[in-house]
Amino acid sequence: MSYLEESRGALVALQSKDHIRILAIESSCDETAAAVIEDGRRILSNAVFTQIDLHALYGGVVPEIASRAHVEKVDLMVDQALRDAGLALADVDAVAVTCGPGLVGALLIGVSCAKALAFAARKPLVAVNHIEGHICANFLTHPDLTPPFACLVVSGGHSHLFSVEDYGAFRILGQTQDDAAGEAFDKAARVLNIPYPGGPLLDRLAEEGDPNALKLPRPKTEGRYDYSFSGLKTAFINAVHNARQKGEPLRDADLAASFRKAVVSFLVDRAMLAAEDMGLKKMALAGGVSANKLLRREMEKACKARGIELFMPRLDLCGDNAAMIGSAAYYRLMRGEIAGLDLNAQPALRLTE
Ligand code: KG4
Ligand code: ZN
């Protein structure tokens, strides 16, 4: 019997089990992570090795260094995730992995590792979209959250407003026309000499600044719910340089606070516009930038004022991790979506057609 036929047989057997446990692996960018998730909602373990220190020296993620670090750490993270969950590989019901989007060399490490484990242990293999994983971080934080809901996904590579119509069924309401929100935060941080990754540090610095110190333009977009951050970023960089040249530099904390306010109010306003137009009742946040303190506060305020129920991932589940991949994998597995051993990394994978 071929591996895939065996996996299909295993799928049928899973239907009579009380609990489904999935070993998940994530290696799409600069975090090497493995986790064990039960029934898509319960974290049994969540091991993450962050490569930030390795890339900080270069001011950004160096793909070759990321791949090499994934190779060194991936089996250690898998061992740790199984150990922390108190399980052996034979005890899990499936092996899941992020297959895209992300850096091709980085993705390939996780995909190869997951394929080898699934084949050796004769377990079904589940391929997960990284963005879907970010959205599912909310299922791990909020046991009561069920589709339909809208989700603002803001990370280093993506800024999308999705309608989550069902498990695994997504529709794009709006998206960035250029930079992602996280990318804009990182670039603005660089001008302020904040080390990589700038987003979280800029956020912390902004807490002490005056958000009205620097006026920034409101970006224009084609679509009503679209985003655009590159003009904002350029305006910010020019304003900082001009002020420095004139010998009247503004305080870094004030600059950080002004930039953060411009990005956050744009993110929140567009999401609320969509919510009002469409009468949305539930809104979620996802992705690295959903850890942003101001974004969380402003979203809470805006949703409360409109009677919208807001869901945000636990802070440690906002950035890249494998727990969210295990949650997304559970719903894929339940729909019978399993992968073969020909699974490949898909660096430009999309969540919708
Ligand atoms: O989701 P993520 O870990 O990786 C991607 O899938 O891209 O997101 C990383 C991005 C980085 O750009 C980082 O600077 C940003 O999220 N980020 C933040 C904060 N924490 C992480 N940006 C603003 N404020 C934060 N607190
Ligand atoms: Zn991510």
mmCIF file of C-alpha atoms and ligand atoms in Angstrom:
data_model
loop_
_atom_site.group_PDB
_atom_site.id
_atom_site.type_symbol
_atom_site.label_atom_id
_atom_site.label_comp_id
_atom_site.label_asym_id
_atom_site.label_seq_id
_atom_site.Cartn_x
_atom_site.Cartn_y
_atom_site.Cartn_z
ATOM 1 C CA MET A 1 0.000 0.000 0.000
ATOM 2 C CA SER A 2 1.353 3.440 -0.866
ATOM 3 C CA TYR A 3 2.003 6.015 1.834
ATOM 4 C CA LEU A 4 -0.907 8.165 0.622
ATOM 5 C CA GLU A 5 -3.336 5.212 0.612
ATOM 6 C CA GLU A 6 -2.201 4.378 4.122
ATOM 7 C CA SER A 7 -2.788 8.021 5.154
ATOM 8 C CA ARG A 8 -6.328 7.926 3.733
ATOM 9 C CA GLY A 9 -6.974 4.785 5.756
ATOM 10 C CA ALA A 10 -5.614 6.485 8.876
ATOM 11 C CA LEU A 11 -7.989 9.410 8.254
ATOM 12 C CA VAL A 12 -11.011 7.114 8.426
ATOM 13 C CA ALA A 13 -9.717 5.587 11.678
ATOM 14 C CA LEU A 14 -9.287 9.088 13.164
ATOM 15 C CA GLN A 15 -13.026 9.730 12.959
ATOM 16 C CA SER A 16 -13.681 7.381 15.858
ATOM 17 C CA LYS A 17 -11.008 8.876 18.122
ATOM 18 C CA ASP A 18 -11.894 11.076 21.093
ATOM 19 C CA HIS A 19 -8.927 13.395 20.644
ATOM 20 C CA ILE A 20 -6.737 14.242 17.672
ATOM 21 C CA ARG A 21 -3.165 15.317 18.382
ATOM 22 C CA ILE A 22 -1.071 16.946 15.704
ATOM 23 C CA LEU A 23 2.677 17.564 15.685
ATOM 24 C CA ALA A 24 3.208 20.826 13.777
ATOM 25 C CA ILE A 25 6.364 22.408 12.370
ATOM 26 C CA GLU A 26 6.924 26.035 11.302
ATOM 27 C CA SER A 27 10.060 27.319 9.537
ATOM 28 C CA SER A 28 8.847 29.912 7.017
ATOM 29 C CA CYS A 29 11.020 32.823 8.152
ATOM 30 C CA ASP A 30 13.230 33.372 11.192
ATOM 31 C CA GLU A 31 11.595 31.186 13.842
ATOM 32 C CA THR A 32 12.173 27.435 14.054
ATOM 33 C CA ALA A 33 9.160 26.034 15.867
ATOM 34 C CA ALA A 34 7.374 22.798 16.717
ATOM 35 C CA ALA A 35 4.226 22.206 18.763
ATOM 36 C CA VAL A 36 1.680 19.567 19.667
ATOM 37 C CA ILE A 37 -1.974 20.648 19.464
ATOM 38 C CA GLU A 38 -5.037 18.705 20.578
ATOM 39 C CA ASP A 39 -8.316 19.034 18.674
ATOM 40 C CA GLY A 40 -7.202 22.287 17.044
ATOM 41 C CA ARG A 41 -7.746 24.257 20.236
ATOM 42 C CA ARG A 42 -5.539 23.004 23.063
ATOM 43 C CA ILE A 43 -1.767 23.597 23.220
ATOM 44 C CA LEU A 44 0.041 20.554 24.653
ATOM 45 C CA SER A 45 3.443 22.076 23.852
ATOM 46 C CA ASN A 46 4.845 25.009 21.910
ATOM 47 C CA ALA A 47 8.623 25.168 21.310
ATOM 48 C CA VAL A 48 10.089 28.163 19.481
ATOM 49 C CA PHE A 49 13.705 28.969 18.659
ATOM 50 C CA THR A 50 13.965 32.558 17.480
ATOM 51 C CA GLN A 51 16.837 33.431 15.158
ATOM 52 C CA ILE A 52 16.585 37.178 15.819
ATOM 53 C CA ASP A 53 20.108 37.407 17.285
ATOM 54 C CA LEU A 54 21.583 35.759 14.183
ATOM 55 C CA HIS A 55 19.967 38.268 11.821
ATOM 56 C CA ALA A 56 20.173 41.425 13.973
ATOM 57 C CA LEU A 57 23.788 41.904 12.912
ATOM 58 C CA TYR A 58 22.612 42.398 9.306
ATOM 59 C CA GLY A 59 19.538 44.534 10.024
ATOM 60 C CA GLY A 60 17.119 41.990 8.556
ATOM 61 C CA VAL A 61 16.536 38.314 7.809
ATOM 62 C CA VAL A 62 19.352 36.778 5.724
ATOM 63 C CA PRO A 63 17.709 33.821 3.920
ATOM 64 C CA GLU A 64 20.847 31.646 3.793
ATOM 65 C CA ILE A 65 21.494 32.108 7.513
ATOM 66 C CA ALA A 66 17.819 31.364 8.267
ATOM 67 C CA SER A 67 17.950 28.059 6.330
ATOM 68 C CA ARG A 68 21.144 26.942 8.060
ATOM 69 C CA ALA A 69 19.752 27.755 11.496
ATOM 70 C CA HIS A 70 16.520 25.866 10.712
ATOM 71 C CA VAL A 71 18.591 22.782 9.768
ATOM 72 C CA GLU A 72 20.436 22.963 13.080
ATOM 73 C CA LYS A 73 17.374 23.488 15.254
ATOM 74 C CA VAL A 74 14.377 21.799 13.674
ATOM 75 C CA ASP A 75 14.887 18.314 15.142
ATOM 76 C CA LEU A 76 15.683 19.805 18.550
ATOM 77 C CA MET A 77 12.401 21.731 18.487
ATOM 78 C CA VAL A 78 10.473 18.597 17.431
ATOM 79 C CA ASP A 79 12.098 16.617 20.279
ATOM 80 C CA GLN A 80 11.271 19.368 22.745
ATOM 81 C CA ALA A 81 7.647 19.695 21.567
ATOM 82 C CA LEU A 82 7.084 15.931 21.934
ATOM 83 C CA ARG A 83 8.854 15.808 25.290
ATOM 84 C CA ASP A 84 6.918 18.801 26.685
ATOM 85 C CA ALA A 85 3.656 17.197 25.546
ATOM 86 C CA GLY A 86 4.702 13.904 27.171
ATOM 87 C CA LEU A 87 4.239 12.070 23.880
ATOM 88 C CA ALA A 88 6.279 9.945 21.485
ATOM 89 C CA LEU A 89 6.093 10.426 17.719
ATOM 90 C CA ALA A 90 4.022 7.224 17.522
ATOM 91 C CA ASP A 91 1.354 8.840 19.764
ATOM 92 C CA VAL A 92 0.495 11.758 17.468
ATOM 93 C CA ASP A 93 -2.209 11.390 14.823
ATOM 94 C CA ALA A 94 -0.688 13.532 12.073
ATOM 95 C CA VAL A 95 2.314 15.670 11.179
ATOM 96 C CA ALA A 96 1.668 19.214 9.917
ATOM 97 C CA VAL A 97 3.949 21.788 8.365
ATOM 98 C CA THR A 98 3.891 25.296 6.917
ATOM 99 C CA CYS A 99 4.401 24.924 3.149
ATOM 100 C CA GLY A 100 4.135 28.659 2.289
ATOM 101 C CA PRO A 101 4.241 31.574 1.924
ATOM 102 C CA GLY A 102 7.751 32.392 3.101
ATOM 103 C CA LEU A 103 11.424 32.018 2.238
ATOM 104 C CA VAL A 104 11.864 29.012 -0.029
ATOM 105 C CA GLY A 105 15.041 27.695 1.615
ATOM 106 C CA ALA A 106 13.573 28.149 5.091
ATOM 107 C CA LEU A 107 10.265 26.486 4.190
ATOM 108 C CA LEU A 108 12.069 23.516 2.625
ATOM 109 C CA ILE A 109 13.699 22.614 5.948
ATOM 110 C CA GLY A 110 10.375 22.279 7.755
ATOM 111 C CA VAL A 111 8.713 20.564 4.803
ATOM 112 C CA SER A 112 11.540 18.004 4.450
ATOM 113 C CA CYS A 113 11.568 17.317 8.180
ATOM 114 C CA ALA A 114 7.784 16.883 8.333
ATOM 115 C CA LYS A 115 7.769 14.578 5.313
ATOM 116 C CA ALA A 116 10.506 12.404 6.816
ATOM 117 C CA LEU A 117 8.698 12.165 10.170
ATOM 118 C CA ALA A 118 5.304 11.460 8.585
ATOM 119 C CA PHE A 119 6.755 8.788 6.301
ATOM 120 C CA ALA A 120 8.808 7.093 9.019
ATOM 121 C CA ALA A 121 5.954 7.081 11.551
ATOM 122 C CA ARG A 122 3.272 6.295 8.894
ATOM 123 C CA LYS A 123 1.186 9.340 9.850
ATOM 124 C CA PRO A 124 -0.896 11.577 7.556
ATOM 125 C CA LEU A 125 0.898 14.755 6.437
ATOM 126 C CA VAL A 126 -0.962 18.090 6.497
ATOM 127 C CA ALA A 127 0.253 21.157 4.574
ATOM 128 C CA VAL A 128 -0.678 24.510 6.100
ATOM 129 C CA ASN A 129 -0.709 28.060 4.759
ATOM 130 C CA HIS A 130 1.231 30.329 7.146
ATOM 131 C CA ILE A 131 -1.391 33.118 6.986
ATOM 132 C CA GLU A 132 -4.148 30.653 7.809
ATOM 133 C CA GLY A 133 -1.998 29.650 10.782
ATOM 134 C CA HIS A 134 -1.852 33.252 12.024
ATOM 135 C CA ILE A 135 -5.657 33.493 11.837
ATOM 136 C CA CYS A 136 -6.007 30.197 13.749
ATOM 137 C CA ALA A 137 -3.855 31.544 16.631
ATOM 138 C CA ASN A 138 -7.196 33.054 17.673
ATOM 139 C CA PHE A 139 -8.775 29.592 18.024
ATOM 140 C CA LEU A 140 -6.064 28.698 20.552
ATOM 141 C CA THR A 141 -6.747 31.852 22.564
ATOM 142 C CA HIS A 142 -10.561 31.965 22.325
ATOM 143 C CA PRO A 143 -12.286 28.570 22.659
ATOM 144 C CA ASP A 144 -15.623 30.227 21.840
ATOM 145 C CA LEU A 145 -14.543 31.813 18.534
ATOM 146 C CA THR A 146 -16.158 30.227 15.480
ATOM 147 C CA PRO A 147 -16.522 31.506 11.892
ATOM 148 C CA PRO A 148 -17.859 33.655 10.373
ATOM 149 C CA PHE A 149 -15.706 36.616 11.438
ATOM 150 C CA ALA A 150 -13.464 39.241 9.842
ATOM 151 C CA CYS A 151 -9.720 39.076 10.483
ATOM 152 C CA LEU A 152 -7.099 41.770 10.053
ATOM 153 C CA VAL A 153 -3.814 39.941 9.379
ATOM 154 C CA VAL A 154 -0.846 42.239 9.912
ATOM 155 C CA SER A 155 2.646 40.775 9.833
ATOM 156 C CA GLY A 156 6.111 41.404 8.412
ATOM 157 C CA GLY A 157 5.103 40.183 4.961
ATOM 158 C CA HIS A 158 1.317 40.616 4.874
ATOM 159 C CA SER A 159 -1.462 43.088 5.542
ATOM 160 C CA HIS A 160 -4.854 41.691 4.624
ATOM 161 C CA LEU A 161 -8.391 42.110 5.787
ATOM 162 C CA PHE A 162 -10.108 38.731 5.369
ATOM 163 C CA SER A 163 -13.617 37.523 5.758
ATOM 164 C CA VAL A 164 -13.300 34.096 7.420
ATOM 165 C CA GLU A 165 -16.509 32.544 6.155
ATOM 166 C CA ASP A 166 -15.904 29.051 7.552
ATOM 167 C CA TYR A 167 -12.943 26.942 8.703
ATOM 168 C CA GLY A 168 -10.581 27.088 5.733
ATOM 169 C CA ALA A 169 -12.838 29.387 3.652
ATOM 170 C CA PHE A 170 -11.478 32.890 3.199
ATOM 171 C CA ARG A 171 -12.376 35.936 1.121
ATOM 172 C CA ILE A 172 -10.131 39.002 0.777
ATOM 173 C CA LEU A 173 -11.900 42.242 1.658
ATOM 174 C CA GLY A 174 -8.813 44.438 1.407
ATOM 175 C CA GLN A 175 -5.039 44.200 1.206
ATOM 176 C CA THR A 176 -1.939 46.328 1.072
ATOM 177 C CA GLN A 177 -1.001 47.748 -2.309
ATOM 178 C CA ASP A 178 2.683 47.932 -1.370
ATOM 179 C CA ASP A 179 4.506 47.365 1.955
ATOM 180 C CA ALA A 180 3.148 45.263 4.790
ATOM 181 C CA ALA A 181 2.450 47.004 8.109
ATOM 182 C CA GLY A 182 5.263 45.147 9.911
ATOM 183 C CA GLU A 183 7.689 45.986 7.122
ATOM 184 C CA ALA A 184 6.757 49.687 7.468
ATOM 185 C CA PHE A 185 7.344 49.533 11.232
ATOM 186 C CA ASP A 186 10.725 47.860 10.684
ATOM 187 C CA LYS A 187 11.807 50.455 8.095
ATOM 188 C CA ALA A 188 10.699 53.407 10.218
ATOM 189 C CA ALA A 189 12.557 51.882 13.173
ATOM 190 C CA ARG A 190 15.744 51.667 11.113
ATOM 191 C CA VAL A 191 15.696 55.457 10.561
ATOM 192 C CA LEU A 192 15.554 55.841 14.335
ATOM 193 C CA ASN A 193 18.538 53.475 14.674
ATOM 194 C CA ILE A 194 16.402 50.889 16.429
ATOM 195 C CA PRO A 195 17.904 47.413 15.836
ATOM 196 C CA TYR A 196 16.099 44.650 13.920
ATOM 197 C CA PRO A 197 13.314 43.689 14.312
ATOM 198 C CA GLY A 198 12.291 47.269 14.865
ATOM 199 C CA GLY A 199 8.515 46.841 15.264
ATOM 200 C CA PRO A 200 8.372 45.711 18.914
ATOM 201 C CA LEU A 201 11.062 48.177 20.067
ATOM 202 C CA LEU A 202 9.474 51.087 18.199
ATOM 203 C CA ASP A 203 6.198 50.149 19.866
ATOM 204 C CA ARG A 204 7.817 50.290 23.309
ATOM 205 C CA LEU A 205 9.549 53.617 22.585
ATOM 206 C CA ALA A 206 6.297 55.086 21.249
ATOM 207 C CA GLU A 207 4.619 54.533 24.622
ATOM 208 C CA GLU A 208 6.698 57.446 25.966
ATOM 209 C CA GLY A 209 6.209 59.804 23.021
ATOM 210 C CA ASP A 210 3.757 62.440 21.830
ATOM 211 C CA PRO A 211 1.784 60.978 18.892
ATOM 212 C CA ASN A 212 0.889 64.471 17.637
ATOM 213 C CA ALA A 213 4.488 65.721 17.346
ATOM 214 C CA LEU A 214 4.707 64.957 13.629
ATOM 215 C CA LYS A 215 1.817 65.238 11.156
ATOM 216 C CA LEU A 216 1.836 62.438 8.602
ATOM 217 C CA PRO A 217 -0.321 62.083 5.471
ATOM 218 C CA ARG A 218 -3.286 59.730 5.299
ATOM 219 C CA PRO A 219 -2.541 57.175 2.540
ATOM 220 C CA LYS A 220 -4.882 56.916 -0.453
ATOM 221 C CA THR A 221 -5.822 53.561 -1.964
ATOM 222 C CA GLU A 222 -7.800 52.252 -4.920
ATOM 223 C CA GLY A 223 -9.992 49.850 -2.981
ATOM 224 C CA ARG A 224 -12.204 51.051 -0.129
ATOM 225 C CA TYR A 225 -10.685 48.554 2.333
ATOM 226 C CA ASP A 226 -7.151 48.429 0.924
ATOM 227 C CA TYR A 227 -3.990 49.523 2.686
ATOM 228 C CA SER A 228 -0.814 51.299 1.619
ATOM 229 C CA PHE A 229 2.180 52.004 3.815
ATOM 230 C CA SER A 230 5.045 52.934 1.513
ATOM 231 C CA GLY A 231 4.000 56.622 1.142
ATOM 232 C CA LEU A 232 3.643 56.931 4.891
ATOM 233 C CA LYS A 233 7.051 55.382 5.403
ATOM 234 C CA THR A 234 8.679 57.734 2.850
ATOM 235 C CA ALA A 235 6.970 60.798 4.367
ATOM 236 C CA PHE A 236 8.237 59.731 7.777
ATOM 237 C CA ILE A 237 11.811 59.158 6.595
ATOM 238 C CA ASN A 238 11.845 62.545 4.788
ATOM 239 C CA ALA A 239 10.451 64.381 7.799
ATOM 240 C CA VAL A 240 13.095 62.847 10.089
ATOM 241 C CA HIS A 241 15.923 63.733 7.678
ATOM 242 C CA ASN A 242 14.636 67.291 7.123
ATOM 243 C CA ALA A 243 14.353 67.934 10.842
ATOM 244 C CA ARG A 244 17.868 66.586 11.421
ATOM 245 C CA GLN A 245 19.302 68.712 8.603
ATOM 246 C CA LYS A 246 17.668 71.836 9.985
ATOM 247 C CA GLY A 247 19.263 71.038 13.314
ATOM 248 C CA GLU A 248 15.881 70.723 14.987
ATOM 249 C CA PRO A 249 15.605 66.979 15.469
ATOM 250 C CA LEU A 250 12.455 65.729 17.128
ATOM 251 C CA ARG A 251 12.655 63.307 20.046
ATOM 252 C CA ASP A 252 12.847 59.688 18.888
ATOM 253 C CA ALA A 253 9.991 58.745 21.203
ATOM 254 C CA ASP A 254 7.784 61.459 19.629
ATOM 255 C CA LEU A 255 8.689 60.294 16.124
ATOM 256 C CA ALA A 256 7.977 56.669 17.012
ATOM 257 C CA ALA A 257 4.658 57.627 18.593
ATOM 258 C CA SER A 258 3.629 59.731 15.574
ATOM 259 C CA PHE A 259 4.451 56.981 13.088
ATOM 260 C CA ARG A 260 2.744 54.313 15.175
ATOM 261 C CA LYS A 261 -0.380 56.439 15.486
ATOM 262 C CA ALA A 262 -0.536 57.026 11.715
ATOM 263 C CA VAL A 263 -0.208 53.301 10.928
ATOM 264 C CA VAL A 264 -2.594 52.155 13.637
ATOM 265 C CA SER A 265 -5.338 54.677 12.942
ATOM 266 C CA PHE A 266 -5.208 53.743 9.245
ATOM 267 C CA LEU A 267 -5.422 50.025 10.077
ATOM 268 C CA VAL A 268 -8.296 50.510 12.511
ATOM 269 C CA ASP A 269 -10.276 52.986 10.375
ATOM 270 C CA ARG A 270 -10.279 50.764 7.306
ATOM 271 C CA ALA A 271 -11.218 47.681 9.303
ATOM 272 C CA MET A 272 -14.076 49.601 10.928
ATOM 273 C CA LEU A 273 -15.235 50.933 7.551
ATOM 274 C CA ALA A 274 -15.553 47.349 6.331
ATOM 275 C CA ALA A 275 -17.236 46.294 9.553
ATOM 276 C CA GLU A 276 -19.819 49.075 9.277
ATOM 277 C CA ASP A 277 -20.471 48.572 5.545
ATOM 278 C CA MET A 278 -20.951 44.849 5.966
ATOM 279 C CA GLY A 279 -22.547 44.794 9.374
ATOM 280 C CA LEU A 280 -19.783 42.565 10.774
ATOM 281 C CA LYS A 281 -20.313 41.443 14.343
ATOM 282 C CA LYS A 282 -16.988 39.679 15.054
ATOM 283 C CA MET A 283 -13.493 40.947 14.287
ATOM 284 C CA ALA A 284 -10.131 39.262 14.945
ATOM 285 C CA LEU A 285 -6.513 40.381 14.739
ATOM 286 C CA ALA A 286 -3.596 38.191 13.668
ATOM 287 C CA GLY A 287 0.121 38.281 12.765
ATOM 288 C CA GLY A 288 3.210 39.772 14.404
ATOM 289 C CA VAL A 289 1.873 43.350 14.382
ATOM 290 C CA SER A 290 -1.211 42.260 16.357
ATOM 291 C CA ALA A 291 1.118 42.415 19.392
ATOM 292 C CA ASN A 292 1.304 46.194 18.908
ATOM 293 C CA LYS A 293 0.106 47.861 22.096
ATOM 294 C CA LEU A 294 -1.632 50.810 20.436
ATOM 295 C CA LEU A 295 -3.290 48.613 17.801
ATOM 296 C CA ARG A 296 -4.737 46.402 20.537
ATOM 297 C CA ARG A 297 -5.983 49.402 22.544
ATOM 298 C CA GLU A 298 -7.461 51.248 19.556
ATOM 299 C CA MET A 299 -9.109 48.118 18.156
ATOM 300 C CA GLU A 300 -10.683 47.466 21.538
ATOM 301 C CA LYS A 301 -12.052 51.008 21.668
ATOM 302 C CA ALA A 302 -13.306 51.043 18.077
ATOM 303 C CA CYS A 303 -14.978 47.624 18.339
ATOM 304 C CA LYS A 304 -16.578 48.414 21.672
ATOM 305 C CA ALA A 305 -18.050 51.660 20.289
ATOM 306 C CA ARG A 306 -19.695 49.699 17.467
ATOM 307 C CA GLY A 307 -20.807 46.639 19.423
ATOM 308 C CA ILE A 308 -18.339 44.409 17.579
ATOM 309 C CA GLU A 309 -16.863 41.466 19.486
ATOM 310 C CA LEU A 310 -13.059 41.603 19.244
ATOM 311 C CA PHE A 311 -10.707 38.600 19.351
ATOM 312 C CA MET A 312 -6.931 38.977 19.615
ATOM 313 C CA PRO A 313 -4.300 36.236 19.901
ATOM 314 C CA ARG A 314 -2.468 35.800 23.189
ATOM 315 C CA LEU A 315 0.735 37.874 22.962
ATOM 316 C CA ASP A 316 3.017 34.838 22.639
ATOM 317 C CA LEU A 317 0.909 33.567 19.720
ATOM 318 C CA CYS A 318 1.002 36.796 17.659
ATOM 319 C CA GLY A 319 4.436 36.153 16.131
ATOM 320 C CA ASP A 320 5.477 33.025 14.263
ATOM 321 C CA ASN A 321 4.938 29.747 16.119
ATOM 322 C CA ALA A 322 3.960 26.167 15.328
ATOM 323 C CA ALA A 323 0.939 26.016 17.663
ATOM 324 C CA MET A 324 -1.085 28.090 15.196
ATOM 325 C CA ILE A 325 -0.022 25.723 12.382
ATOM 326 C CA GLY A 326 -1.272 22.767 14.442
ATOM 327 C CA SER A 327 -4.643 24.464 14.902
ATOM 328 C CA ALA A 328 -5.057 25.192 11.187
ATOM 329 C CA ALA A 329 -3.917 21.621 10.404
ATOM 330 C CA TYR A 330 -6.640 20.119 12.596
ATOM 331 C CA TYR A 331 -9.408 21.753 10.556
ATOM 332 C CA ARG A 332 -7.690 20.731 7.307
ATOM 333 C CA LEU A 333 -7.361 17.154 8.535
ATOM 334 C CA MET A 334 -11.047 17.113 9.502
ATOM 335 C CA ARG A 335 -11.868 18.135 5.934
ATOM 336 C CA GLY A 336 -9.706 15.277 4.636
ATOM 337 C CA GLU A 337 -7.047 17.595 3.201
ATOM 338 C CA ILE A 338 -3.866 15.572 3.419
ATOM 339 C CA ALA A 339 -0.636 15.984 1.455
ATOM 340 C CA GLY A 340 1.523 13.447 -0.352
ATOM 341 C CA LEU A 341 5.274 13.005 -0.127
ATOM 342 C CA ASP A 342 5.623 15.210 -3.216
ATOM 343 C CA LEU A 343 4.735 18.236 -1.044
ATOM 344 C CA ASN A 344 7.010 21.156 -1.912
ATOM 345 C CA ALA A 345 7.679 24.593 -0.440
ATOM 346 C CA GLN A 346 5.417 27.223 -2.039
ATOM 347 C CA PRO A 347 7.039 30.611 -1.327
ATOM 348 C CA ALA A 348 4.240 32.657 -2.930
ATOM 349 C CA LEU A 349 1.297 30.542 -1.736
ATOM 350 C CA ARG A 350 -1.979 32.491 -1.452
ATOM 351 C CA LEU A 351 -4.874 31.921 0.899
ATOM 352 C CA THR A 352 -7.532 32.641 -1.707
ATOM 353 C CA GLU A 353 -7.802 31.862 -5.436
HETATM 354 O O1 KG4 B 1 3.967 37.371 11.926
HETATM 355 P P1 KG4 B 1 5.415 37.672 12.048
HETATM 356 O O2 KG4 B 1 6.139 37.147 13.262
HETATM 357 O O3 KG4 B 1 6.195 37.190 10.802
HETATM 358 C C1 KG4 B 1 5.664 37.218 9.516
HETATM 359 O O4 KG4 B 1 4.895 36.300 9.169
HETATM 360 O O5 KG4 B 1 5.958 38.221 8.812
HETATM 361 O O6 KG4 B 1 5.533 39.275 12.006
HETATM 362 C C2 KG4 B 1 6.753 39.909 12.195
HETATM 363 C C3 KG4 B 1 6.521 41.404 12.046
HETATM 364 C C4 KG4 B 1 7.840 42.191 12.053
HETATM 365 O O7 KG4 B 1 7.770 43.149 11.024
HETATM 366 C C5 KG4 B 1 7.830 42.858 13.430
HETATM 367 O O8 KG4 B 1 8.536 44.061 13.485
HETATM 368 C C6 KG4 B 1 6.340 43.087 13.625
HETATM 369 O O9 KG4 B 1 5.736 41.898 13.148
HETATM 370 N N1 KG4 B 1 5.994 43.296 15.036
HETATM 371 C C7 KG4 B 1 5.506 44.468 15.511
HETATM 372 C C8 KG4 B 1 5.341 44.278 16.908
HETATM 373 N N2 KG4 B 1 5.729 43.009 17.218
HETATM 374 C C9 KG4 B 1 6.127 42.421 16.054
HETATM 375 N N3 KG4 B 1 5.217 45.620 14.895
HETATM 376 C C10 KG4 B 1 4.737 46.611 15.651
HETATM 377 N N4 KG4 B 1 4.545 46.517 16.997
HETATM 378 C C11 KG4 B 1 4.821 45.390 17.658
HETATM 379 N N5 KG4 B 1 4.646 45.302 18.975
HETATM 380 ZN ZN ZN B 2 4.160 35.074 10.322
#
